[in-house]
PDB file of C-alpha atoms in Angstrom:
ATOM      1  CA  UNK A   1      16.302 -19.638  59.330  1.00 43.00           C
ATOM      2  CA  UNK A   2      15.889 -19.911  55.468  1.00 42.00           C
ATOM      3  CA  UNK A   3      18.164 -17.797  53.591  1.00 45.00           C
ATOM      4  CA  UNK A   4      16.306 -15.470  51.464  1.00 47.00           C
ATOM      5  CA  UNK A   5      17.097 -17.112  48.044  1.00 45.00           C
ATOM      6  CA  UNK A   6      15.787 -20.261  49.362  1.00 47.00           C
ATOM      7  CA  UNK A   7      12.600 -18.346  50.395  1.00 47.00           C
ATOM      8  CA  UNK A   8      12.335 -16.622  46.776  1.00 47.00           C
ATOM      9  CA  UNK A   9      12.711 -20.187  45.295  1.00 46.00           C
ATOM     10  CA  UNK A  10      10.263 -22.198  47.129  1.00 52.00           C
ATOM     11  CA  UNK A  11       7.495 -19.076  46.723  1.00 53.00           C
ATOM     12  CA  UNK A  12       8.082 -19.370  42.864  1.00 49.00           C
ATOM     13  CA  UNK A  13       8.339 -22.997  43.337  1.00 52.00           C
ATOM     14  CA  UNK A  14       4.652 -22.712  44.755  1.00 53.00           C
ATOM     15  CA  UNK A  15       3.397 -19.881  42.193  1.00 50.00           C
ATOM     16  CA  UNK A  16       4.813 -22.969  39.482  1.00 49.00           C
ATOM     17  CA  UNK A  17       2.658 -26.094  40.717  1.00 47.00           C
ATOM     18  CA  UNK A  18      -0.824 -23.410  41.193  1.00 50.00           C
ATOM     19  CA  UNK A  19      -0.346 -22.078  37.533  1.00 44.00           C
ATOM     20  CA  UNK A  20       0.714 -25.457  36.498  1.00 46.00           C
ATOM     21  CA  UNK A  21      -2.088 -27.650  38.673  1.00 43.00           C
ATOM     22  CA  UNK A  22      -4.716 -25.014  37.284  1.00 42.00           C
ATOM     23  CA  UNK A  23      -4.865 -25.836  33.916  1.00 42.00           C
ATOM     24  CA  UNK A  24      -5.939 -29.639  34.981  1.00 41.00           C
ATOM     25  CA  UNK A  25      -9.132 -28.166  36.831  1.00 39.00           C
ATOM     26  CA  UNK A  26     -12.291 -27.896  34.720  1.00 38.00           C
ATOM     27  CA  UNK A  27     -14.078 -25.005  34.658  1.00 36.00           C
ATOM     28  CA  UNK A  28     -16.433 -24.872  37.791  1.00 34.00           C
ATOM     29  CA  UNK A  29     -19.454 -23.540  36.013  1.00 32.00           C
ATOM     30  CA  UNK A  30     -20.229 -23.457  32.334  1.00 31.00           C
ATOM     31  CA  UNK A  31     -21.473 -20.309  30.389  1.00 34.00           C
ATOM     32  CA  UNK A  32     -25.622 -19.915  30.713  1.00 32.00           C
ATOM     33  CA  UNK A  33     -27.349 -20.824  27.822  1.00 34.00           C
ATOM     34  CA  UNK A  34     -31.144 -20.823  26.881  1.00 35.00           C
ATOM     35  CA  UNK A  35     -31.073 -24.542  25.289  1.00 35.00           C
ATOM     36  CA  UNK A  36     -33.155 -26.450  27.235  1.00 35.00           C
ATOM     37  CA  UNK A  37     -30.779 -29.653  25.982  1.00 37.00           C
ATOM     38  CA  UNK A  38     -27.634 -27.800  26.949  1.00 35.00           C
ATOM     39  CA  UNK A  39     -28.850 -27.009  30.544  1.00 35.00           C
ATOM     40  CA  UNK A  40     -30.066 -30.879  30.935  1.00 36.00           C
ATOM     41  CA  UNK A  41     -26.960 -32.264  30.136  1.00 39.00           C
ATOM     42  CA  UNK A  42     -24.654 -29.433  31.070  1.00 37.00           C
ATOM     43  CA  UNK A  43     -20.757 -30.786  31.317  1.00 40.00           C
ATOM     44  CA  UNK A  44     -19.366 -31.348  34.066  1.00 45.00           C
ATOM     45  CA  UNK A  45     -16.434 -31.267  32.877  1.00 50.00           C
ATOM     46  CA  UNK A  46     -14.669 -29.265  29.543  1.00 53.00           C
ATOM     47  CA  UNK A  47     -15.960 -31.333  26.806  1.00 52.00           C
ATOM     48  CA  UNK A  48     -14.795 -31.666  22.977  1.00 46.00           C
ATOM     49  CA  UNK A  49     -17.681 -29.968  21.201  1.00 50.00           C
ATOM     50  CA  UNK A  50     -18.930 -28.202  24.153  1.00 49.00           C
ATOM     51  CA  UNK A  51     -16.000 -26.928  24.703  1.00 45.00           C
ATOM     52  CA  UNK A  52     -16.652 -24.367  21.594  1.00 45.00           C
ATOM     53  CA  UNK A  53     -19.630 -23.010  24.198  1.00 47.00           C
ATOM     54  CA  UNK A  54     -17.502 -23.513  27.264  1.00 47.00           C
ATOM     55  CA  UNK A  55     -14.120 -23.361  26.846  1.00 53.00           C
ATOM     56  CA  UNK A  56     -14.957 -19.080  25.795  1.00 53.00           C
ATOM     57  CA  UNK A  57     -15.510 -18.460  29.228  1.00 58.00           C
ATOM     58  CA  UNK A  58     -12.669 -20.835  30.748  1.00 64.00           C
ATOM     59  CA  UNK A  59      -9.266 -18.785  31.221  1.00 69.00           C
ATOM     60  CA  UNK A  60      -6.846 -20.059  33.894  1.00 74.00           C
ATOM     61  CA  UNK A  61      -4.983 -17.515  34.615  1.00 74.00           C
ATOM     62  CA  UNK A  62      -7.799 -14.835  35.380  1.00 74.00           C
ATOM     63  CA  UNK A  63      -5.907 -11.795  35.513  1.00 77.00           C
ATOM     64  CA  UNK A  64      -5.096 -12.454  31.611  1.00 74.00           C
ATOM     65  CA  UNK A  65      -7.293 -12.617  29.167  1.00 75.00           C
ATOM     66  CA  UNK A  66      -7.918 -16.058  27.286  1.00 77.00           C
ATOM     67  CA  UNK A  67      -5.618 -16.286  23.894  1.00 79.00           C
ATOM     68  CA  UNK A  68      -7.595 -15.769  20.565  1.00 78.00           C
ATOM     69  CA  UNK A  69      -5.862 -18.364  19.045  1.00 80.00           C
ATOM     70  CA  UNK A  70      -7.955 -20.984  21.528  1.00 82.00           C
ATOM     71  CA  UNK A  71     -11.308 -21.224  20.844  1.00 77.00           C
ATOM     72  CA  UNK A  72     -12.145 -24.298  23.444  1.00 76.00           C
ATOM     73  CA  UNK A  73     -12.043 -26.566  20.640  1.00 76.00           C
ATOM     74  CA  UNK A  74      -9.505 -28.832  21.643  1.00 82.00           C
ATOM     75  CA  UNK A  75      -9.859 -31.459  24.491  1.00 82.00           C
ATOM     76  CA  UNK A  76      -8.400 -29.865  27.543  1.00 82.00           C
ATOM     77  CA  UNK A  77      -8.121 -26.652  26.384  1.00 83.00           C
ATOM     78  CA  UNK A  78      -8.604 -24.198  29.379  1.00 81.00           C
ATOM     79  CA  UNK A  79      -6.735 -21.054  27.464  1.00 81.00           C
ATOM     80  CA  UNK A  80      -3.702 -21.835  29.165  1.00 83.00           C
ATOM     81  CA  UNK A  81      -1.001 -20.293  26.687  1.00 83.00           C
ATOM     82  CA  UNK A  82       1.061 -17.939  28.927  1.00 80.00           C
ATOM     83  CA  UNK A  83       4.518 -17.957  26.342  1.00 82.00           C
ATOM     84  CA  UNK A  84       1.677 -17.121  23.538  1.00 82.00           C
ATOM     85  CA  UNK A  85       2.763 -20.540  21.393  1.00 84.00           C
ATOM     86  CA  UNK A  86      -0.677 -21.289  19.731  1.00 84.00           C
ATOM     87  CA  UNK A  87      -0.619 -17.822  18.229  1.00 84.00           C
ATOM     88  CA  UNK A  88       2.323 -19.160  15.529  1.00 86.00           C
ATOM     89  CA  UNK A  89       2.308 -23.112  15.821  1.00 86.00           C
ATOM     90  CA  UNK A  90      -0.342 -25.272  14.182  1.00 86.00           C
ATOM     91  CA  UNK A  91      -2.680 -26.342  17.207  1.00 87.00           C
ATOM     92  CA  UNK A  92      -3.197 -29.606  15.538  1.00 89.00           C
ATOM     93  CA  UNK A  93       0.518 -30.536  15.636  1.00 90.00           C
ATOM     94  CA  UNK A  94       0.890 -29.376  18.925  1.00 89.00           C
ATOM     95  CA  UNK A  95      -2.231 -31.447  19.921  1.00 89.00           C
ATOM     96  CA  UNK A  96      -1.035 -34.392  18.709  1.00 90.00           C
ATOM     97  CA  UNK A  97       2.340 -33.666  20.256  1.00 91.00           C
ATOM     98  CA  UNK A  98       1.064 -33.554  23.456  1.00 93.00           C
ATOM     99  CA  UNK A  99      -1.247 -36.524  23.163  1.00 93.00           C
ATOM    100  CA  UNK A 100       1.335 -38.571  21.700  1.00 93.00           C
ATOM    101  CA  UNK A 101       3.831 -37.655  24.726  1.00 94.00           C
ATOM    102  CA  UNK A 102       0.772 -38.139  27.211  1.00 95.00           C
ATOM    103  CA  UNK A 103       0.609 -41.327  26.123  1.00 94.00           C
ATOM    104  CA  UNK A 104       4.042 -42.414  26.266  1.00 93.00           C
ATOM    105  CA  UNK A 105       4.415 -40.798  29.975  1.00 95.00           C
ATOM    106  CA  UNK A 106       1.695 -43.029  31.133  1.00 96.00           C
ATOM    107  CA  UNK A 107       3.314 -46.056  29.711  1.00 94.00           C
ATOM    108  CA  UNK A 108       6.408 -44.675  31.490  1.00 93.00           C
ATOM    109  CA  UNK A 109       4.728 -43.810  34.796  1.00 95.00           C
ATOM    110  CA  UNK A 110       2.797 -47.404  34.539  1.00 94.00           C
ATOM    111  CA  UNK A 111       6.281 -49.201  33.744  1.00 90.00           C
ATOM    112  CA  UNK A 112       8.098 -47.294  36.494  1.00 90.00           C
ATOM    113  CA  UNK A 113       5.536 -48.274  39.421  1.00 91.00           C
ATOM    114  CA  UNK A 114       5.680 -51.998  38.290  1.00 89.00           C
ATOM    115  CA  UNK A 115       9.730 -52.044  38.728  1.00 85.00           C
ATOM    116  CA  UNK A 116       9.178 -50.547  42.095  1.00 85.00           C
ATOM    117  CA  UNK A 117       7.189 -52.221  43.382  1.00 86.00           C
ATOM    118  CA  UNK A 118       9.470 -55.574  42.181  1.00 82.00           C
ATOM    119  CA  UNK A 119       7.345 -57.121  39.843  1.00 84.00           C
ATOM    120  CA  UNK A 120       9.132 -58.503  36.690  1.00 81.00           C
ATOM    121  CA  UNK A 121       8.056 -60.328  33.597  1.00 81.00           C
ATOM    122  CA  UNK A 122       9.280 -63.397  33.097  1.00 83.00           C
ATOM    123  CA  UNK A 123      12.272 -63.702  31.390  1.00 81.00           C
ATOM    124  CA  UNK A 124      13.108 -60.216  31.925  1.00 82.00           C
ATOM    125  CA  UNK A 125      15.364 -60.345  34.832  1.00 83.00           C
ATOM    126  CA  UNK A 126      17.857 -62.603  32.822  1.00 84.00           C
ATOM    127  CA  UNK A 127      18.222 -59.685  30.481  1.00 84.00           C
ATOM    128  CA  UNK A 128      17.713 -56.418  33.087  1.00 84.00           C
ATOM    129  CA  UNK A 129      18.727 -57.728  36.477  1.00 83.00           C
ATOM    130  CA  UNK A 130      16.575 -57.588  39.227  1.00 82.00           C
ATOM    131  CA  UNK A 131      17.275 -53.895  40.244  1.00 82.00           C
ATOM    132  CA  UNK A 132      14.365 -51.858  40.901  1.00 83.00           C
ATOM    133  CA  UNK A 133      16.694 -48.498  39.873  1.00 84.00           C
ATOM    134  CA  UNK A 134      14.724 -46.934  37.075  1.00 85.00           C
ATOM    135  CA  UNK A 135      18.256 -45.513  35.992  1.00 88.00           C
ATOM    136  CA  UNK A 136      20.405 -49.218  35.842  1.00 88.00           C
ATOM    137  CA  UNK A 137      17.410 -50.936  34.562  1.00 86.00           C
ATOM    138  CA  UNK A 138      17.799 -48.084  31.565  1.00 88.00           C
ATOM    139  CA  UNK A 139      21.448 -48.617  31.146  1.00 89.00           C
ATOM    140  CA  UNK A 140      20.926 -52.585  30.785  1.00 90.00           C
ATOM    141  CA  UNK A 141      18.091 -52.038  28.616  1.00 89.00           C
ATOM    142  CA  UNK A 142      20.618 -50.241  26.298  1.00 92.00           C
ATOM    143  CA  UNK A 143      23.491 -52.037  26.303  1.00 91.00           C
ATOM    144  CA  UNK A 144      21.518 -55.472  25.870  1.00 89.00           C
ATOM    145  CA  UNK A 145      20.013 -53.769  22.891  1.00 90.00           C
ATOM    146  CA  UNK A 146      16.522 -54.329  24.208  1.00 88.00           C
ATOM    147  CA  UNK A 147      15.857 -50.138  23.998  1.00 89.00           C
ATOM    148  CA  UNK A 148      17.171 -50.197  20.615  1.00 92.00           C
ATOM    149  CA  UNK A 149      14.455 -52.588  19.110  1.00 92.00           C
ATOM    150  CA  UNK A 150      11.664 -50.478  21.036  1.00 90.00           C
ATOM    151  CA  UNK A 151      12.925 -47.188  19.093  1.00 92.00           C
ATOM    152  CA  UNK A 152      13.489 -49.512  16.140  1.00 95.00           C
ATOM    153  CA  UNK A 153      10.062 -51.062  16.138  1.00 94.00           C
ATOM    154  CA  UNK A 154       8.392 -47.979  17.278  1.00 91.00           C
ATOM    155  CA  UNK A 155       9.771 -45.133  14.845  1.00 92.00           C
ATOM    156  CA  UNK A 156       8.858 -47.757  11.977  1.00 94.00           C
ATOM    157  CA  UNK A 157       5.350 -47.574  13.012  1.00 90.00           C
ATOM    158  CA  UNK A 158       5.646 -43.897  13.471  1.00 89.00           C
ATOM    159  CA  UNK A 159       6.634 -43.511   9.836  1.00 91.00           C
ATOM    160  CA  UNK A 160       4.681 -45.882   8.307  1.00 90.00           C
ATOM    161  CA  UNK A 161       1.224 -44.758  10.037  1.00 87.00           C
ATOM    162  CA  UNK A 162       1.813 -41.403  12.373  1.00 86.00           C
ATOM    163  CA  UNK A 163       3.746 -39.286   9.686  1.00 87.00           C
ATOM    164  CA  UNK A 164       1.643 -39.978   7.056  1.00 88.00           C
ATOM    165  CA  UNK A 165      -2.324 -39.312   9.101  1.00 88.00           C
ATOM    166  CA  UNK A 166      -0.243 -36.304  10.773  1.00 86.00           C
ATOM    167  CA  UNK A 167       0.735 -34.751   7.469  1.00 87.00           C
ATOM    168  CA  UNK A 168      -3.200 -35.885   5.653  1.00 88.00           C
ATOM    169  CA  UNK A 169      -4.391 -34.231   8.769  1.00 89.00           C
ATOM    170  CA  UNK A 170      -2.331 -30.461   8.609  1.00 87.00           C
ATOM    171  CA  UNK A 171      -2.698 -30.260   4.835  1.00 88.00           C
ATOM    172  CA  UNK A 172      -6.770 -31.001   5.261  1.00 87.00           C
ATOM    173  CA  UNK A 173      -6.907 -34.545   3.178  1.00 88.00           C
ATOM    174  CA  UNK A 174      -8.535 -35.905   6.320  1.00 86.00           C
ATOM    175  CA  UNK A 175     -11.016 -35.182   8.736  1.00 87.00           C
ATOM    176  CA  UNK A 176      -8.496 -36.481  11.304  1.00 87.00           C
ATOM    177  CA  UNK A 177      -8.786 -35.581  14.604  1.00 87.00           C
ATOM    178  CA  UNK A 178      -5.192 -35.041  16.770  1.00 89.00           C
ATOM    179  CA  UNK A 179      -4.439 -38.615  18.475  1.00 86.00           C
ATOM    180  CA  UNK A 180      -6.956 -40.889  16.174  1.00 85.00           C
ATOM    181  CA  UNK A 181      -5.066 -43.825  14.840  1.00 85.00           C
ATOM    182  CA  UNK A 182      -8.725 -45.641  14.380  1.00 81.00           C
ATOM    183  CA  UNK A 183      -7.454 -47.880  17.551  1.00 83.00           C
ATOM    184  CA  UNK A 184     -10.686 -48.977  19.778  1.00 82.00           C
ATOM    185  CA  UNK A 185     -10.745 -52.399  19.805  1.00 84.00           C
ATOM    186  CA  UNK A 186     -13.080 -52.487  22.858  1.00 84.00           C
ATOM    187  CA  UNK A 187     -15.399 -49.399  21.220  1.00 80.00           C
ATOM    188  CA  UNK A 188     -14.874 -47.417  24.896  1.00 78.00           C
ATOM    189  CA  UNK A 189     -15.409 -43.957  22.215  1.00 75.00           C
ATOM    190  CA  UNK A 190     -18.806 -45.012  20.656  1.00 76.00           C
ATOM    191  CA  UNK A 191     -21.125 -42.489  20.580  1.00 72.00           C
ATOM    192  CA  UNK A 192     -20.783 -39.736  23.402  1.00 71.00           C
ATOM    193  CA  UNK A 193     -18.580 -41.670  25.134  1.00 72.00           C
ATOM    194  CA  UNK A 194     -16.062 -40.367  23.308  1.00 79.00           C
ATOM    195  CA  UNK A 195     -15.437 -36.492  24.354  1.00 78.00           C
ATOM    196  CA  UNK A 196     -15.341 -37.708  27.838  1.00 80.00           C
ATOM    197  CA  UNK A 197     -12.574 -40.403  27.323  1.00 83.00           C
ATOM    198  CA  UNK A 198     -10.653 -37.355  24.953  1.00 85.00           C
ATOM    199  CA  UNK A 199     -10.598 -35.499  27.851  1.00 84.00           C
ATOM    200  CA  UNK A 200      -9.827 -37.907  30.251  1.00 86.00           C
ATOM    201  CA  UNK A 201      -6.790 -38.736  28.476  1.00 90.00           C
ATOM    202  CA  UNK A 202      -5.765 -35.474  27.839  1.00 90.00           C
ATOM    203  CA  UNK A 203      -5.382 -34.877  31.504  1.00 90.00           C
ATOM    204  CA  UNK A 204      -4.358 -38.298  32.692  1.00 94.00           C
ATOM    205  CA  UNK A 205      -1.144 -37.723  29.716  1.00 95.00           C
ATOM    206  CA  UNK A 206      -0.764 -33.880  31.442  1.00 94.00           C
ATOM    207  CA  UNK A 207      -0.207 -35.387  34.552  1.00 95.00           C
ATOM    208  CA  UNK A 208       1.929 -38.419  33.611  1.00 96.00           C
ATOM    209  CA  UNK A 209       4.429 -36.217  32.374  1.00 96.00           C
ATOM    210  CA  UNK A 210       4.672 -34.299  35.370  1.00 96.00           C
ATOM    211  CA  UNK A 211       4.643 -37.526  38.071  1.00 95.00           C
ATOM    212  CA  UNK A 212       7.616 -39.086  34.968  1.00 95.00           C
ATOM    213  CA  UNK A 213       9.347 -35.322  35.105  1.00 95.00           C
ATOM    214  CA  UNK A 214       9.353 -35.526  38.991  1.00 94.00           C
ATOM    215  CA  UNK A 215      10.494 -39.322  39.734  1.00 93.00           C
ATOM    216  CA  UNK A 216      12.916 -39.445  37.429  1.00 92.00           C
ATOM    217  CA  UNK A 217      14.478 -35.926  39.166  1.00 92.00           C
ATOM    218  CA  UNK A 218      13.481 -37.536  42.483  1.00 91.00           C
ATOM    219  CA  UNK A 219      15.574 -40.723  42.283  1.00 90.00           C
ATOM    220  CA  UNK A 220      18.051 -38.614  40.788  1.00 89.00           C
ATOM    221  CA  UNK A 221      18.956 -36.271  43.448  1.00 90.00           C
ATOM    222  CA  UNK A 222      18.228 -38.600  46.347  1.00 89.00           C
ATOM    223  CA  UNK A 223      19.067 -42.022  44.981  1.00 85.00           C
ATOM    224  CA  UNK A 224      15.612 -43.537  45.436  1.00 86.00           C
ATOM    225  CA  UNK A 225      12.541 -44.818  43.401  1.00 84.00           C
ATOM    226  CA  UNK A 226       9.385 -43.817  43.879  1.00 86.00           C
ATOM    227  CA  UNK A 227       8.430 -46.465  46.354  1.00 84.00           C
ATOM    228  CA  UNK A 228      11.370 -45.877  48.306  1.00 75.00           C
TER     229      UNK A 228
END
């Protein structure tokens, strides 16, 4: 039989992944309107600029009222704020923060699956082995120096372009949006295509942290990848 601080940790455990899994879930119905345009092309999911209509009646947590500091604005933004953080912090830094580390957790999740499953670049072995051990493949990545020239190449860029649009963008020299570097070479954002794919990535970057967060913890404790 489970001892009762086992019990208490896998309830909370399960409390953790609802609260958490909730704020990925768009609203199921948006707020009534008398716009004939609005009811015609209603969201189905939270948009960007609909989500000023929408996002109002979207609160996650429904035994708490939705923060006044979100206003449905953002992509994503389902007035989950339980620690009350967007009630001091600039929403647009903390947008871009999570975009940016969205982004890099679906690199990361994309990266890890590919070593799993055993499939190398070429060249790449010579330099990393041909372990599939997220952990080793790390370690050789450092002390080969390969990790070093990412963060090298990477925080050049970030000072040369991100610092500078992030800091135009939080004094109000720019009409930047959080997460626009300009970057659509295939124009997949033109016209309204473009609140959809915000929000997609919003909650594809939500979730690649959380499948990163739990392989990474996974291999740890048992000593396996992700593919076994």
């Amino acid at each position: 039989a489970l001892q009762p601080p086992t019990v208490m940790l896998r309830t909370l455990a399960l409390f953790a992944v609802a609260a958490t899994a909730s704020a990925f879930t768009p609203s199921s119905l948006p707020l009534r309107t008398t716009t004939r345009g609005a009811v015609a092309h209603g969201p189905s999911m939270q948009l960007y600029k609909d989500g000023s209509l929408q996002g109002k009646g979207v609160s996650c947590i429904p035994i708490f009222p939705r923060p006044d500091s979100l206003d449905g604005t953002f992509p994503g933004d389902q007035g989950f704020d339980p620690f009350g953080f967007s009630s001091w912090c600039d929403m647009k830094f903390v947008a871009e923060a999570e975009i940016k580390h969205g982004r890099l957790a679906m690199l990361a999740f994309a990266g890890i699956m590919v070593e799993s499953a055993g499939i190398s670049f070429p060249g790449a072995t010579k330099v990393l082995g041909d372990s599939k051990d997220i952990f080793e493949i790390h370690n050789k990545a450092v002390a080969s120096g390969s990790m070093g020239q990412i963060l090298l190449w990477v925080g050049l860029v970030e000072m040369v372009a991100g610092v500078p649009a992030m800091n135009q963008m939080l004094s109000g020299e720019s009409n930047r949006i959080p997460g626009d570097f300009g970057f659509d070479p295939l124009g997949l954002g033109k016209g309204d295509k473009m609140a959809r794919k915000q929000l997609a990535e919003i909650k594809n970057g939500r979730l690649a942290m959380l499948a990163v967060s739990g392989i990474v913890h996974h291999t740890l404790i048992t000593g396996k990848g992700p593919l076994g």
